Amino acid sequence: MSIASAIEQSDVVIVPIYNELKCLTAGLNTIIEVANFNKNIIVVATKLIKQKGDVSPDWKQCQDFKNIERTIQSKIDFEIPILPLKLSKAFDLIFEHETSIE
């Protein structure tokens, strides 16, 4: 089975992107390539950190999320849901210790 075939058969394709230039660029390129086969894409805005001036408890209002959202909306001509995921040390610990989050 080819990657293209797997993408075509997927119900949804999840693309993680964090607010760093290389990741934004790679994420946009991934979305453009995946959209050739399947437009059911969800972006997960990862590693979100509250910046100075971020006062809302809603992670969709933080500067990191808004920059990811703005970047995607300026380059992609179809609707893509974007979900927030704040930075957590638990993710690094999972990989370091090769254990589950539990």
mmCIF file of C-alpha atoms in Angstrom:
data_model
loop_
_atom_site.group_PDB
_atom_site.id
_atom_site.type_symbol
_atom_site.label_atom_id
_atom_site.label_comp_id
_atom_site.label_asym_id
_atom_site.label_seq_id
_atom_site.Cartn_x
_atom_site.Cartn_y
_atom_site.Cartn_z
ATOM 1 C CA MET A 1 0.000 0.000 0.000
ATOM 2 C CA SER A 2 1.392 3.395 -0.912
ATOM 3 C CA ILE A 3 1.301 6.461 1.310
ATOM 4 C CA ALA A 4 -1.018 8.174 -1.188
ATOM 5 C CA SER A 5 -3.420 5.237 -1.015
ATOM 6 C CA ALA A 6 -3.368 5.271 2.794
ATOM 7 C CA ILE A 7 -4.101 9.009 2.841
ATOM 8 C CA GLU A 8 -6.966 8.606 0.341
ATOM 9 C CA GLN A 9 -8.534 5.897 2.507
ATOM 10 C CA SER A 10 -8.162 7.802 5.779
ATOM 11 C CA ASP A 11 -11.222 9.312 7.427
ATOM 12 C CA VAL A 12 -9.073 12.199 8.651
ATOM 13 C CA VAL A 13 -5.427 13.218 8.472
ATOM 14 C CA ILE A 14 -3.975 14.924 11.557
ATOM 15 C CA VAL A 15 -1.151 17.403 10.982
ATOM 16 C CA PRO A 16 0.650 18.643 14.117
ATOM 17 C CA ILE A 17 2.177 22.120 13.816
ATOM 18 C CA TYR A 18 3.893 24.287 16.394
ATOM 19 C CA ASN A 19 4.690 27.987 16.248
ATOM 20 C CA GLU A 20 8.208 27.860 14.811
ATOM 21 C CA LEU A 21 9.119 28.901 11.263
ATOM 22 C CA LYS A 22 10.488 25.532 10.095
ATOM 23 C CA CYS A 23 7.504 23.676 11.532
ATOM 24 C CA LEU A 24 4.981 26.156 10.081
ATOM 25 C CA THR A 25 6.591 25.801 6.650
ATOM 26 C CA ALA A 26 6.762 22.004 6.849
ATOM 27 C CA GLY A 27 3.182 21.835 8.130
ATOM 28 C CA LEU A 28 1.880 23.991 5.277
ATOM 29 C CA ASN A 29 3.740 21.843 2.748
ATOM 30 C CA THR A 30 2.279 18.713 4.337
ATOM 31 C CA ILE A 31 -1.248 20.134 4.170
ATOM 32 C CA ILE A 32 -0.801 21.061 0.500
ATOM 33 C CA GLU A 33 0.501 17.588 -0.380
ATOM 34 C CA VAL A 34 -2.124 15.707 1.665
ATOM 35 C CA ALA A 35 -4.938 17.847 0.188
ATOM 36 C CA ASN A 36 -4.151 16.368 -3.236
ATOM 37 C CA PHE A 37 -5.513 13.060 -1.902
ATOM 38 C CA ASN A 38 -7.756 13.953 1.033
ATOM 39 C CA LYS A 39 -9.061 17.296 2.290
ATOM 40 C CA ASN A 40 -10.327 15.882 5.594
ATOM 41 C CA ILE A 41 -7.454 17.430 7.531
ATOM 42 C CA ILE A 42 -7.265 18.538 11.141
ATOM 43 C CA VAL A 43 -4.370 20.614 12.405
ATOM 44 C CA VAL A 44 -3.276 20.239 16.003
ATOM 45 C CA ALA A 45 -1.530 23.416 17.138
ATOM 46 C CA THR A 46 1.022 21.885 19.514
ATOM 47 C CA LYS A 47 3.482 23.102 22.129
ATOM 48 C CA LEU A 48 1.339 26.138 22.914
ATOM 49 C CA ILE A 49 2.783 28.415 25.582
ATOM 50 C CA LYS A 50 1.078 31.453 27.075
ATOM 51 C CA GLN A 51 3.058 34.569 26.167
ATOM 52 C CA LYS A 52 3.189 37.877 27.992
ATOM 53 C CA GLY A 53 -0.178 39.493 27.376
ATOM 54 C CA ASP A 54 -2.072 36.195 26.979
ATOM 55 C CA VAL A 55 -4.712 36.490 29.694
ATOM 56 C CA SER A 56 -7.565 34.340 28.387
ATOM 57 C CA PRO A 57 -7.829 30.786 29.746
ATOM 58 C CA ASP A 58 -8.887 29.743 26.207
ATOM 59 C CA TRP A 59 -5.830 28.330 24.420
ATOM 60 C CA LYS A 60 -7.342 29.400 21.077
ATOM 61 C CA GLN A 61 -6.767 32.991 22.198
ATOM 62 C CA CYS A 62 -3.022 32.651 22.872
ATOM 63 C CA GLN A 63 -0.500 34.219 20.500
ATOM 64 C CA ASP A 64 1.053 30.880 19.475
ATOM 65 C CA PHE A 65 -2.320 29.480 18.396
ATOM 66 C CA LYS A 66 -3.346 32.673 16.598
ATOM 67 C CA ASN A 67 -0.097 32.746 14.615
ATOM 68 C CA ILE A 68 -0.539 29.125 13.516
ATOM 69 C CA GLU A 69 -4.166 29.820 12.601
ATOM 70 C CA ARG A 70 -3.289 33.020 10.699
ATOM 71 C CA THR A 71 -0.498 31.277 8.779
ATOM 72 C CA ILE A 72 -2.721 28.389 7.703
ATOM 73 C CA GLN A 73 -5.655 30.602 6.748
ATOM 74 C CA SER A 74 -3.414 32.866 4.655
ATOM 75 C CA LYS A 75 -2.020 29.978 2.566
ATOM 76 C CA ILE A 76 -4.812 27.368 2.426
ATOM 77 C CA ASP A 77 -7.991 28.034 0.447
ATOM 78 C CA PHE A 78 -10.282 25.583 2.258
ATOM 79 C CA GLU A 79 -11.525 25.228 5.833
ATOM 80 C CA ILE A 80 -9.310 23.255 8.198
ATOM 81 C CA PRO A 81 -10.229 22.786 11.871
ATOM 82 C CA ILE A 82 -7.392 23.719 14.216
ATOM 83 C CA LEU A 83 -7.290 22.277 17.724
ATOM 84 C CA PRO A 84 -5.079 23.613 20.543
ATOM 85 C CA LEU A 85 -2.676 21.469 22.565
ATOM 86 C CA LYS A 86 -0.634 23.215 25.242
ATOM 87 C CA LEU A 87 2.975 22.327 25.931
ATOM 88 C CA SER A 88 3.348 19.662 28.589
ATOM 89 C CA LYS A 89 6.493 18.175 30.080
ATOM 90 C CA ALA A 90 4.624 14.879 30.171
ATOM 91 C CA PHE A 91 5.206 14.373 26.440
ATOM 92 C CA ASP A 92 8.988 14.603 26.812
ATOM 93 C CA LEU A 93 8.878 12.242 29.801
ATOM 94 C CA ILE A 94 6.897 9.685 27.801
ATOM 95 C CA PHE A 95 9.636 9.535 25.169
ATOM 96 C CA GLU A 96 12.529 9.686 27.638
ATOM 97 C CA HIS A 97 11.193 6.860 29.814
ATOM 98 C CA GLU A 98 9.328 4.985 27.063
ATOM 99 C CA THR A 99 6.211 4.749 29.220
ATOM 100 C CA SER A 100 2.586 5.804 28.919
ATOM 101 C CA ILE A 101 1.261 9.096 30.259
ATOM 102 C CA GLU A 102 -0.368 7.135 33.110
#
